[in-house]
Coordinates of C-alpha atoms and ligand atoms in Angstrom, one line a residue:
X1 CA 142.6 93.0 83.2
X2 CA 140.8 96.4 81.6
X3 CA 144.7 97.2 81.4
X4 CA 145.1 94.1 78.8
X5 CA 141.9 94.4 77.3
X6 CA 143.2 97.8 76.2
X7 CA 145.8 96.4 74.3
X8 CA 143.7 94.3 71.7
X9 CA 142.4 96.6 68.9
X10 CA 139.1 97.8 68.7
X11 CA 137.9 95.9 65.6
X12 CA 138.9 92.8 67.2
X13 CA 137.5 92.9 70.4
X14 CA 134.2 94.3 68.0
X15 CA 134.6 90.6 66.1
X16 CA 134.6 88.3 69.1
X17 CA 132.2 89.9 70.8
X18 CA 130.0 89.9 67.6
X19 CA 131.0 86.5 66.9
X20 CA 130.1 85.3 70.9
X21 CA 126.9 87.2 70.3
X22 CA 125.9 85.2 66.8
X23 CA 126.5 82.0 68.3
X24 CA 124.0 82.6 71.4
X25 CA 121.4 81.1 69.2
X26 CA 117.9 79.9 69.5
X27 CA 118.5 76.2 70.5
X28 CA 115.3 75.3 69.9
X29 CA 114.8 76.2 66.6
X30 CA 118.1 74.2 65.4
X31 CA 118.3 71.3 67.6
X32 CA 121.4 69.7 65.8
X33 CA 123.9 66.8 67.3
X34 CA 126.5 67.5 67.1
X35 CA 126.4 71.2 67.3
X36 CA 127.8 72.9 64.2
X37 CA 130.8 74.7 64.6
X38 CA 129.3 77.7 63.3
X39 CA 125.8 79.0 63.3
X40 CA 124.1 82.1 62.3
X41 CA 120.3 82.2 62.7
X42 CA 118.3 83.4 60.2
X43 CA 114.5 84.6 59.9
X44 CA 112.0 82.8 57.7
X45 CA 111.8 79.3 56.4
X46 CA 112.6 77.4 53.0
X47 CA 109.5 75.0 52.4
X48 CA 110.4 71.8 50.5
X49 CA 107.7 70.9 48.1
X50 CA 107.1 68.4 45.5
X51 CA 108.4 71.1 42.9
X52 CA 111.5 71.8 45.1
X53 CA 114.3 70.4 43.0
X54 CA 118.0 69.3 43.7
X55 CA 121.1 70.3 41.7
X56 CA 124.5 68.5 41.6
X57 CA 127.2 71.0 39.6
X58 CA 129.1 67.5 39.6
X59 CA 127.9 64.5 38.0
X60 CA 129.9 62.0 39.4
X61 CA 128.0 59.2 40.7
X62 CA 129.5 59.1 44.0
X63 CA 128.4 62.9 44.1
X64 CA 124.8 62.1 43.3
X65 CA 124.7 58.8 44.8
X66 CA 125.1 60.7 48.1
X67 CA 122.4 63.7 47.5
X68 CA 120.2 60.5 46.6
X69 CA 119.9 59.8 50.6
X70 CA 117.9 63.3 50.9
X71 CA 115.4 62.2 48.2
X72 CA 114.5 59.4 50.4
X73 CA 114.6 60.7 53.4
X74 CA 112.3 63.3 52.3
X75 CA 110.2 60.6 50.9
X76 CA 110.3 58.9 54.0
X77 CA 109.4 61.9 55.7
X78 CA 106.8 63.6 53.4
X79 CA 105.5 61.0 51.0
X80 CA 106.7 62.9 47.8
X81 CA 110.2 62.5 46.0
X82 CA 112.1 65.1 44.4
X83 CA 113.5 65.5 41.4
X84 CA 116.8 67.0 39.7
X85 CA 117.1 70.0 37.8
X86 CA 120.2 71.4 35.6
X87 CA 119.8 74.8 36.9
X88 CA 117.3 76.1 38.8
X89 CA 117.8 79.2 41.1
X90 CA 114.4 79.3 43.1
X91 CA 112.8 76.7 45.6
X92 CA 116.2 74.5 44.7
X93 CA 118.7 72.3 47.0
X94 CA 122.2 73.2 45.7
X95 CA 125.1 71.6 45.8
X96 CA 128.2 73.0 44.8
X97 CA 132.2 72.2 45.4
X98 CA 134.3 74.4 47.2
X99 CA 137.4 73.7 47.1
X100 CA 138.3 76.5 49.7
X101 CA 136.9 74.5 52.1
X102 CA 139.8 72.7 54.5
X103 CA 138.7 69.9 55.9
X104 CA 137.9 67.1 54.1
X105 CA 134.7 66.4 55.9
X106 CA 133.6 70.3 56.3
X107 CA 130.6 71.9 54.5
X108 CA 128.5 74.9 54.7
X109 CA 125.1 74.7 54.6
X110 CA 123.0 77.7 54.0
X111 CA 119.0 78.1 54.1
X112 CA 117.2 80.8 52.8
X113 CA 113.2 81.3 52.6
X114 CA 113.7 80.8 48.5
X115 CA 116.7 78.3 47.9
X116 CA 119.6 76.0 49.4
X117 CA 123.0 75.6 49.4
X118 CA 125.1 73.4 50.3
X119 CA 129.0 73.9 49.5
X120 CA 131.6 70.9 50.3
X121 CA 135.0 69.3 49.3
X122 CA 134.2 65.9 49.2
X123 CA 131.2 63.4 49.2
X124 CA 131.4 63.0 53.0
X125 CA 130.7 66.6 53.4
X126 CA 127.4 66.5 51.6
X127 CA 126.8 63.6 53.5
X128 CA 127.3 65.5 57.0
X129 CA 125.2 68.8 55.9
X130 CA 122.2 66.1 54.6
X131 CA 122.3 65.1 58.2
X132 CA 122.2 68.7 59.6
X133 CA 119.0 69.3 57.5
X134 CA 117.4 65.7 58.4
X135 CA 117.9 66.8 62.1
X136 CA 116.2 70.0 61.0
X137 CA 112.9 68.4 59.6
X138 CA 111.1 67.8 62.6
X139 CA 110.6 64.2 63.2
X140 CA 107.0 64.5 64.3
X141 CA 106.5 65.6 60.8
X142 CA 103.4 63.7 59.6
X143 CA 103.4 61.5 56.8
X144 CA 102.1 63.3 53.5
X145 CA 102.2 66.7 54.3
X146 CA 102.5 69.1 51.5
X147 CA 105.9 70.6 52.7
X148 CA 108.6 70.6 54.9
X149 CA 109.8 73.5 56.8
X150 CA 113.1 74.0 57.5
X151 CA 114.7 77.5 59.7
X152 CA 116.5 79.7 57.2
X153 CA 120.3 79.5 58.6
X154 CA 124.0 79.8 57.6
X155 CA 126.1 77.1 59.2
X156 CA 129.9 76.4 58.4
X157 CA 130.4 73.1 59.9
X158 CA 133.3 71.0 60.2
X159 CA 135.1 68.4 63.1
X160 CA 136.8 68.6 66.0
X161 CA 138.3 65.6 65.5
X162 CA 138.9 62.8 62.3
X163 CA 138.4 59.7 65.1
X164 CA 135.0 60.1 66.3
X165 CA 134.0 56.1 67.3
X166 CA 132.0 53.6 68.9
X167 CA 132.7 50.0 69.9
X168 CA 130.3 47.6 69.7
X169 CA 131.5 44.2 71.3
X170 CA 130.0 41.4 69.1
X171 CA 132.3 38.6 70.6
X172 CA 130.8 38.5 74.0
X173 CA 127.2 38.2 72.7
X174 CA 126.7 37.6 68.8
X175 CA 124.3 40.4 67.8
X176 CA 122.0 40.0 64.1
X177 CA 123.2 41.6 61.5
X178 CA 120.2 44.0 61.1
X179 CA 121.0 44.9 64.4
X180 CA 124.1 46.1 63.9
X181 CA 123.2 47.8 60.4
X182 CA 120.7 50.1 62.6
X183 CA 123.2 50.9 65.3
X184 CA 125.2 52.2 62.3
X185 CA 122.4 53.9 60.6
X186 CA 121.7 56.0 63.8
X187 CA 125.7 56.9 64.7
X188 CA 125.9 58.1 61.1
X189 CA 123.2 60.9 61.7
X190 CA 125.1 62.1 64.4
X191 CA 128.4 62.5 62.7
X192 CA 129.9 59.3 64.2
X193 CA 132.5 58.3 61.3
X194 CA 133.9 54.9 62.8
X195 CA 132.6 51.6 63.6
X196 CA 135.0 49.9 65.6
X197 CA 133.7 45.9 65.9
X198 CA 135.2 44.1 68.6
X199 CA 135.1 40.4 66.2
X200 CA 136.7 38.3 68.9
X201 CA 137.3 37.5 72.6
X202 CA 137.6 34.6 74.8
X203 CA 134.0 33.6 74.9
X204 CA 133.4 33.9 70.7
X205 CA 135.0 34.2 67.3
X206 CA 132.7 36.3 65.1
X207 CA 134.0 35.9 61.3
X208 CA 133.7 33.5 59.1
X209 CA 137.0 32.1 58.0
X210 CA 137.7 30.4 54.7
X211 CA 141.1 29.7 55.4
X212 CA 140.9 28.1 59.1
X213 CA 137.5 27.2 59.1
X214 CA 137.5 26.0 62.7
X215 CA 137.4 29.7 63.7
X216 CA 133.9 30.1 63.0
X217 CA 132.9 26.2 63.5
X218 CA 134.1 25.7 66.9
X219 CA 135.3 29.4 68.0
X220 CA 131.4 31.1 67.5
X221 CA 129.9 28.8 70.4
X222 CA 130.2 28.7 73.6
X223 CA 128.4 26.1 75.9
X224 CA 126.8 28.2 78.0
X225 CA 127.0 31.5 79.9
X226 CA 127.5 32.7 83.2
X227 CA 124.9 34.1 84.9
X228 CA 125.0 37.5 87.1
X229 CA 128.3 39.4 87.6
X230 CA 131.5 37.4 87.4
X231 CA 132.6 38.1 90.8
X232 CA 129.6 36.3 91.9
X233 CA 129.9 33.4 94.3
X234 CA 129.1 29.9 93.8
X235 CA 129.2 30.6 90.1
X236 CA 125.8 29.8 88.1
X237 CA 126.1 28.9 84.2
X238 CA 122.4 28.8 81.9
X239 CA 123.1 26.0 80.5
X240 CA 122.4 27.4 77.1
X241 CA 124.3 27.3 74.2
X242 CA 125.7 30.8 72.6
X243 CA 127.0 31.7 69.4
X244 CA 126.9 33.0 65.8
X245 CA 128.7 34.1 62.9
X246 CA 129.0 36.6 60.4
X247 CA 129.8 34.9 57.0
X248 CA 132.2 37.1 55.0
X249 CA 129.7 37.8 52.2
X250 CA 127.5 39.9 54.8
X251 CA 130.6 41.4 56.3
X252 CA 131.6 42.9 53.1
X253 CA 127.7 43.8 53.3
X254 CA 128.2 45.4 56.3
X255 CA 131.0 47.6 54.7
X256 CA 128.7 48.9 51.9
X257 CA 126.5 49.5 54.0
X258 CA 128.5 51.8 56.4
X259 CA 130.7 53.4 53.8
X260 CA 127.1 54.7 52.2
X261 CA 126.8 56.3 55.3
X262 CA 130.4 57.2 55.5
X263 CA 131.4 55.4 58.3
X264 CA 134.3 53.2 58.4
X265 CA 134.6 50.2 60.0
X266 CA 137.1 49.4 62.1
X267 CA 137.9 45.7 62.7
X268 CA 139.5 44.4 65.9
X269 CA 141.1 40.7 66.0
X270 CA 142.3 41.0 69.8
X271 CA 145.5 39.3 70.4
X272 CA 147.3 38.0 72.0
X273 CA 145.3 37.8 75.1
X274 CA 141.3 37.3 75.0
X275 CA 142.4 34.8 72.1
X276 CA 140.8 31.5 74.0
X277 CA 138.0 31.1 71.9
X278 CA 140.9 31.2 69.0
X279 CA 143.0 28.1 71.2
X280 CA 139.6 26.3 71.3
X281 CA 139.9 25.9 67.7
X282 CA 143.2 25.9 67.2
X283 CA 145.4 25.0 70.1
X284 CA 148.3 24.2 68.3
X285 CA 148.7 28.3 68.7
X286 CA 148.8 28.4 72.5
X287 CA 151.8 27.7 74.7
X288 CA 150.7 24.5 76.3
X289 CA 150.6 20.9 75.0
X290 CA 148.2 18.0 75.5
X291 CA 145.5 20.7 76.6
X292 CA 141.9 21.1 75.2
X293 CA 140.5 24.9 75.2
X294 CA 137.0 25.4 75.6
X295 CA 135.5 29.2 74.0
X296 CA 135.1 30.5 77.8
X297 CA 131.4 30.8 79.3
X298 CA 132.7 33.0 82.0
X299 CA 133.9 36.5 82.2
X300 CA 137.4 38.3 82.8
X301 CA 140.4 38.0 82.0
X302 CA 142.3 34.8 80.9
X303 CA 145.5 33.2 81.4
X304 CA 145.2 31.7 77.4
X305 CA 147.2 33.8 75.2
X306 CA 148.7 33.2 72.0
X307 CA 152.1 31.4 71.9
X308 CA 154.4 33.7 69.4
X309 CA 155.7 30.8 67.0
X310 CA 156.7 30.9 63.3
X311 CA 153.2 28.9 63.2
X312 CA 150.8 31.4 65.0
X313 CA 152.3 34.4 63.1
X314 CA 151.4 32.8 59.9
X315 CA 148.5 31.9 61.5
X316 CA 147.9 35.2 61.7
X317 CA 148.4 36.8 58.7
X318 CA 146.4 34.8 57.1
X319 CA 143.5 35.4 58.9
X320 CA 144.6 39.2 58.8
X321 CA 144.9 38.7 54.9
X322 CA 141.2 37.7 54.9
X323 CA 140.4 40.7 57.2
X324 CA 141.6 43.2 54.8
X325 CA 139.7 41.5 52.4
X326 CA 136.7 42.3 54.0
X327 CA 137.4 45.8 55.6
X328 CA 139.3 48.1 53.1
X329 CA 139.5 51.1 55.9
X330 CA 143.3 51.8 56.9
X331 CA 143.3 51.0 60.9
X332 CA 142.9 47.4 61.9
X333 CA 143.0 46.7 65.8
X334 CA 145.0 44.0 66.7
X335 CA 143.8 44.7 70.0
X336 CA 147.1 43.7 72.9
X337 CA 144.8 44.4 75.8
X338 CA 145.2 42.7 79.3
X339 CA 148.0 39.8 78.4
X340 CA 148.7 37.5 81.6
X341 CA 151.8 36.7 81.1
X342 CA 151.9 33.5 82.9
X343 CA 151.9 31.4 80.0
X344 CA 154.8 32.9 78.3
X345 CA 156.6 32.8 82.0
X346 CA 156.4 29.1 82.1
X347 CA 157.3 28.5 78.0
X348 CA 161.0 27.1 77.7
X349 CA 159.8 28.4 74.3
X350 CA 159.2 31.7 75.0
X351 CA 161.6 32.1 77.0
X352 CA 164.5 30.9 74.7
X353 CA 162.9 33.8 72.2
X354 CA 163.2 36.4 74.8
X355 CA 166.9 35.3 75.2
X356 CA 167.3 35.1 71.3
X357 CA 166.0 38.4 70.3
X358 CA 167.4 40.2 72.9
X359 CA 164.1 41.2 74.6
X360 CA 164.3 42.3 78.4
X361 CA 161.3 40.3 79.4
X362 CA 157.3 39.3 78.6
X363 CA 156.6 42.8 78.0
X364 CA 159.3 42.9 75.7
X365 CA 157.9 39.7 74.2
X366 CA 154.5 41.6 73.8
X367 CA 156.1 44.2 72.2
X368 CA 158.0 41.9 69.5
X369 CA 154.5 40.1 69.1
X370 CA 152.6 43.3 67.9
X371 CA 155.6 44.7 66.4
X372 CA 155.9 41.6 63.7
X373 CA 152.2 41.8 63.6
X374 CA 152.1 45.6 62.8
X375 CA 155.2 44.7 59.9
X376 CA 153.0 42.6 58.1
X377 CA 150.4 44.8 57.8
X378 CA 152.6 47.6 57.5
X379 CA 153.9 45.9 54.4
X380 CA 150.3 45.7 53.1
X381 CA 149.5 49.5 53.4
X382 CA 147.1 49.3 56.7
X383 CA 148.0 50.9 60.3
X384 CA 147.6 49.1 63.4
X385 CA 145.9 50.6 66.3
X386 CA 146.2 48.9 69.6
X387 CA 145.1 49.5 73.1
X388 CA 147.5 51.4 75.4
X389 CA 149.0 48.2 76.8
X390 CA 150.9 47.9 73.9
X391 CA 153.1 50.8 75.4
X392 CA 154.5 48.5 78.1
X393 CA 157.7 47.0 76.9
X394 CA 157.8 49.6 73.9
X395 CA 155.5 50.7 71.2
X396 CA 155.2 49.2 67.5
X397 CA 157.0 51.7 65.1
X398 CA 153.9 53.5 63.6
X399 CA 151.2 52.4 66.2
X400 CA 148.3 54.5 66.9
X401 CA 147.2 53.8 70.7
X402 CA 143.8 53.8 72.3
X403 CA 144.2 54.9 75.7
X404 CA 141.7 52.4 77.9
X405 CA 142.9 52.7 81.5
X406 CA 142.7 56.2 81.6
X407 CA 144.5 58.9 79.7
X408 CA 148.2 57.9 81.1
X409 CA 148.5 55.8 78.2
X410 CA 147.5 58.3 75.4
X411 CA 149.7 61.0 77.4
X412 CA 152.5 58.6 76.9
X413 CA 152.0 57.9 73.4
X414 CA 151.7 61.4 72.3
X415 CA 154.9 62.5 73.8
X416 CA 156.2 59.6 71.7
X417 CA 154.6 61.4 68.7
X418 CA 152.4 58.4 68.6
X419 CA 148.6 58.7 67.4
X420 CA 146.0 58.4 70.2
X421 CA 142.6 57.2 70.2
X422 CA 140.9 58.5 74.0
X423 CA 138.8 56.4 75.6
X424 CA 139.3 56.3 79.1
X425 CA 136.7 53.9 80.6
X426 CA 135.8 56.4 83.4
X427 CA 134.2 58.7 81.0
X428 CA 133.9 57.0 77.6
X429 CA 132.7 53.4 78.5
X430 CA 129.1 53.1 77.5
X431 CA 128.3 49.6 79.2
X432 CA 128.5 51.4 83.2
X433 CA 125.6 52.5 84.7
X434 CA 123.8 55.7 83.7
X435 CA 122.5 56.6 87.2
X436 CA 122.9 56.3 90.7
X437 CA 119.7 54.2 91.5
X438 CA 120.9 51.3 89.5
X439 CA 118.1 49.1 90.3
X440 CA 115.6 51.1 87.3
X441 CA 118.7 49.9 85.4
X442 CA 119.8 46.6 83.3
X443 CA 122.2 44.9 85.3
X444 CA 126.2 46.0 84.5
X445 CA 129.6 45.8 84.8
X446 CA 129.9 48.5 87.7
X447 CA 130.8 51.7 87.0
X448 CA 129.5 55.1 86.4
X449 CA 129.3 57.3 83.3
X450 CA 126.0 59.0 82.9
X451 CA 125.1 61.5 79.9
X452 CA 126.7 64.2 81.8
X453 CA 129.8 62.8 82.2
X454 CA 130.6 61.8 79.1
X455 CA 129.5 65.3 77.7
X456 CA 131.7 67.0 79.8
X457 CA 135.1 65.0 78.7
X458 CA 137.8 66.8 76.7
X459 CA 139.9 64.2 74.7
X460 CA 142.5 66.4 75.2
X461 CA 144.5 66.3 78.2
X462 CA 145.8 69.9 79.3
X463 CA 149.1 68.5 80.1
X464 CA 150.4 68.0 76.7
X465 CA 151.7 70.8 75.0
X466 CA 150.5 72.2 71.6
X467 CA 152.3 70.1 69.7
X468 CA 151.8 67.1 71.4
X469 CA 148.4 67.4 71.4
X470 CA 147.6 67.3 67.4
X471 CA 148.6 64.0 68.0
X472 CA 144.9 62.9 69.7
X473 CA 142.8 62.5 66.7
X474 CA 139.9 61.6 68.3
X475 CA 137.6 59.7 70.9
X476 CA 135.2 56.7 71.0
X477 CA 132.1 55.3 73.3
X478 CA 132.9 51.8 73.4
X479 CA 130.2 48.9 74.4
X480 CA 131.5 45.6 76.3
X481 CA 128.3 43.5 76.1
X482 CA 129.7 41.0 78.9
X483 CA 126.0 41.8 80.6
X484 CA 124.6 43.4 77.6
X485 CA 122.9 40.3 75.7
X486 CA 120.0 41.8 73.9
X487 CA 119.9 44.7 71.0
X488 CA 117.3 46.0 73.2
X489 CA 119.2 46.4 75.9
X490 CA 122.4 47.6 73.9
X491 CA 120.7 50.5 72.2
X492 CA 119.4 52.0 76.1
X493 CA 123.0 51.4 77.6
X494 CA 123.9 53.5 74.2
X495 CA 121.5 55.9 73.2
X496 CA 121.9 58.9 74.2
X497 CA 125.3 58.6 75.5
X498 CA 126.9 58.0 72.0
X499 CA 125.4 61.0 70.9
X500 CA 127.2 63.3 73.8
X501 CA 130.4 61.7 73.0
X502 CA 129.5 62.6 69.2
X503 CA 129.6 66.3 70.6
X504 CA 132.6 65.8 72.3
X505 CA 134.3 64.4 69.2
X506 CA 132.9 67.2 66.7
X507 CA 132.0 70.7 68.7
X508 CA 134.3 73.2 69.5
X509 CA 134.9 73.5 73.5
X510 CA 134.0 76.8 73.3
X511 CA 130.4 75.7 71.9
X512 CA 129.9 72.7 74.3
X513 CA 127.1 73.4 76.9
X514 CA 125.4 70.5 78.5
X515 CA 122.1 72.2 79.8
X516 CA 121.7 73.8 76.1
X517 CA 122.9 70.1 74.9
X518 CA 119.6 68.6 76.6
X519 CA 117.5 71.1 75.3
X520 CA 118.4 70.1 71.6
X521 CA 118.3 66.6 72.9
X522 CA 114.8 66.2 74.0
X523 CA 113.9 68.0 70.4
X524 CA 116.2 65.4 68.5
X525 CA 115.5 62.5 70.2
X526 CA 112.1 61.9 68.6
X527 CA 114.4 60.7 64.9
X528 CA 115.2 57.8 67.1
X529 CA 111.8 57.1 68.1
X530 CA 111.0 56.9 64.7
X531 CA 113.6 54.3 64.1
X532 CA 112.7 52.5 66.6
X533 CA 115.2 52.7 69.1
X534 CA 115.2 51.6 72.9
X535 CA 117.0 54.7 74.2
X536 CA 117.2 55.6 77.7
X537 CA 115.6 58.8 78.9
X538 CA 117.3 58.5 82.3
X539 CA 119.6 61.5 82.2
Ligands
LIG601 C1 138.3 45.6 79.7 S1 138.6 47.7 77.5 C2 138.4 45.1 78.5 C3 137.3 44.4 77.8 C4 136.2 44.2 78.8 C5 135.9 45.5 79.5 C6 134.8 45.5 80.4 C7 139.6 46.6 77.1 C8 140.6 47.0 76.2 N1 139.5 45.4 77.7 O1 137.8 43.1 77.4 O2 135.0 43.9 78.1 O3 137.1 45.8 80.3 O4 134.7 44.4 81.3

């Protein structure tokens, strides 16, 4: 060991150490989530006052537009609003391009007791250091004070990862749209960069649907609901009807919304399993005749899948067409997620198909299903992503893969050069249980992932090699509301866990340290007290 350590040249071994040594920072003075990639303390403090003022060296709007959020959050904060200057030196918030900078979402944001500056490549970046200094004002920072304080500092900041996600499952319950816009609002302080909005499932359809209008009229509601867990016997229903819609003016809302707080939406249509509530309206898509569907009021999976006929594939895209209407981000999900293949087992149809195109079997079939699917939108300059039972029976061409099960599936994929998403429920599934004495707990699934957990997963699995493993781009917290039927309850089963897994998706390992993690924690978490949120505190 000293042997080795002999061989690495002074200066270097003088540069890691001093770099080790400027990281081993006072937590408590900059309790950011997620922690920056780099930060060197400084002494002193920068005071924002009413004569403090901002300056842009770019004028484009979307430039401004974006320094505009720190003007009202200060106003929120303080009461006063600030103004924007030409050039100003002293008691100034600069921002300035730097187009040294390599990632697309990095920035550097530096503090001193007499200015600011903030250096970045693109809007996002400003966006991201505006967050680092909002986690900086203290939240308990009382309303109409004459300034704000903020800890002199010099972080270079950028992420880990470009995927950094949460799912919210809307299709299970229907959540309000305010809702949804302040579960957004709080994932974009923390870095979070996409919304991933599970829109449909055997028990609802969530979007409104110009073109097959039956979608939202008789695929949004449900009858009623079972109660208690679905391996609960005799079964109990409420009796109570369940549904809702999002009409496609306040989707495209939605995507203003989250793409001023530059987070893209990811929308999943999940096919062609959980697709019931889909046969309920349309059952001319399924593989059996003379049948009525009902949207499901029960749990699990079901045997309903989509039939893969000339007429559900244009079916399809032309309630795909409408999607990417709505959501201009690249990835849509097409989901591809627990498919019985019963249905397709019993189809003379089907099976004449698998004969004709030469498939081996079902899984074959599956895999020519989101193949033709991933073609047409392919064709239309989107990417599909899918989860990792799309792998079974061979992946779609350009495919990116999110790894459910566990990380088998993403392991698979990237040795196929294939994208990976990681979310392996074990670690990453936010609607488990967050202790060990579930009764102080809502009532779940099952399962186990508390705050610690989830801090302490790495995305990326040490059997891959080097190269294989630039192909995980990232991670996501993803919450099945199958027992989560309130907002109230859906912001404690994900607050704070989403904001470890924001760590795990930005922070160097190196940097990631759960005890210090907590520390910054219990400082931060007061910004979502302020908002209102119903986080948990058991952790
Ligand atoms: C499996 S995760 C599912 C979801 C359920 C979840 C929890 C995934 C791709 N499929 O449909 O909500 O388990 O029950």
């Amino acid at each position: 060991m000293t042997r080795s350590l002999c061989r690495i040249p002074l200066v270097f071994l003088t540069l890691l150490i001093s770099q080790m040594w400027a990281y081993a920072y006072d937590t408590v003075r900059y309790p950011i989530i997620p922690k920056p990639a780099q930060l060197i303390a400084g002494s002193g403090v920068f005071k924002i006052t009413p004569q403090t003022k901002i300056v842009v060296d770019n004028q484009h709007e979307a430039f401004k537009k974006t320094t505009a959020v720190l003007i009202r959050q200060v106003q929120e904060t303080a009461g006063f609003r600030l103004g924007y200057a030409k050039d100003q030196k002293l008691n100034s918030i600069s921002f300035l391009l730097d187009p040294a900078i390599s990632n697309e979402e990095g920035y550097t944001l530096v503090i001193n007791p007499s200015h600011i500056v903030v250096r970045y490549k693109a809007p996002v970046g400003i966006f991201w250091a505006i967050q680092t200094l909002r986690q900086l004002i203290p939240a308990t920072e009382k309303k109409g004070v004459k300034s704000i304080s903020l800890p002199a500092v010099k972080i270079t900041d950028a992420p880990r990862f470009k995927y950094r996600g949460v799912l919210l499952d809307v299709a299970r319950y229907y959540f309000p749209m305010d809702f949804i816009k302040k579960y957004i609002d709080v994932l974009s302080l923390y870095k979070i960069n996409k919304f991933h909005i599970h829109l449909n499932d055997d028990q609802g359809w969530r979007m409104e649907s110009k073109k097959y209008p039956k979608l939202h009229e008789i695929g949004a509601w449900r009858k009623e609901t079972l109660v208690g867990h679905r391996t609960d016997v005799p079964e109990k229903f409420d009796g109570k009807p369940h549904g809702g819609y999002y009409t496609q003016k306040e989707l495209k809302e939605l995507v203003q919304y989250a793409q001023d707080r530059f987070v893209t939406i990811v929308p999943e249509i999940d096919v062609p399993g959980h697709s019931q509530a889909i046969l309920a309206a349309y059952p001319q898509y399924g593989c059996l005749e003379d049948t009525t569907y009902q949207v499901s009021a029960r749990w699990g999976v079901h045997n309903n899948i989509l039939c893969p006929t000339a007429d559900t594939f244009r079916f399809l895209e032309g309630v795909l067409t409408e999607v990417m209407e709505i959501f201009p981000g690249k990835y849509i999900h097409i989901g591809g997620d627990e498919v019985p293949k019963d249905r397709w087992k019993a189809s003379a149809f089907c099976q004449d198909l698998i004969r004709k195109q030469d498939l081996k079997d079902e899984h074959g079939l599956q895999s020519y299903f989101i193949s033709r699917v991933e073609q047409f939108l392919n064709s239309k300059g989107r990417a599909i992503i899918g989860w990792d039972e799309i792998l079974e029976g061979g992946l779609a061409p350009n495919a990116t893969v999110m790894s459910w099960r566990n990380e088998k599936g993403g392991i698979a994929a990237a040795k196929l050069k294939h994208e990976v998403i990681m979310t392996p429920s074990n670690y990453t599934y936010i609607n488990m249980y967050q202790t060990r004495e579930r009764n102080q707990e809502p009532f779940s699934n099952g399962g186990f992932t508390p705050l610690s957990k989830i801090y302490a997963y790495d995305p990326v699995p040490e059997t891959l090699h080097a190269e294989e493993q630039k192909y995980i781009i990232g991670t996501q917290a993803c919450l099945w509301t199958e027992y989560i039927p309130t907002p109230a309850i859906a912001e404690f089963m994900s607050f704070p866990r989403a904001l470890a897994l924001a760590e795990v998706g930005w922070t160097p390992v190196s940097h990631k340290n759960y005890e210090d993690f907590v520390k910054r924690l219990r400082i931060n978490l007061p910004h979502l007290e302020k908002k209102k949120v119903n986080f948990s505190r058991l952790f």
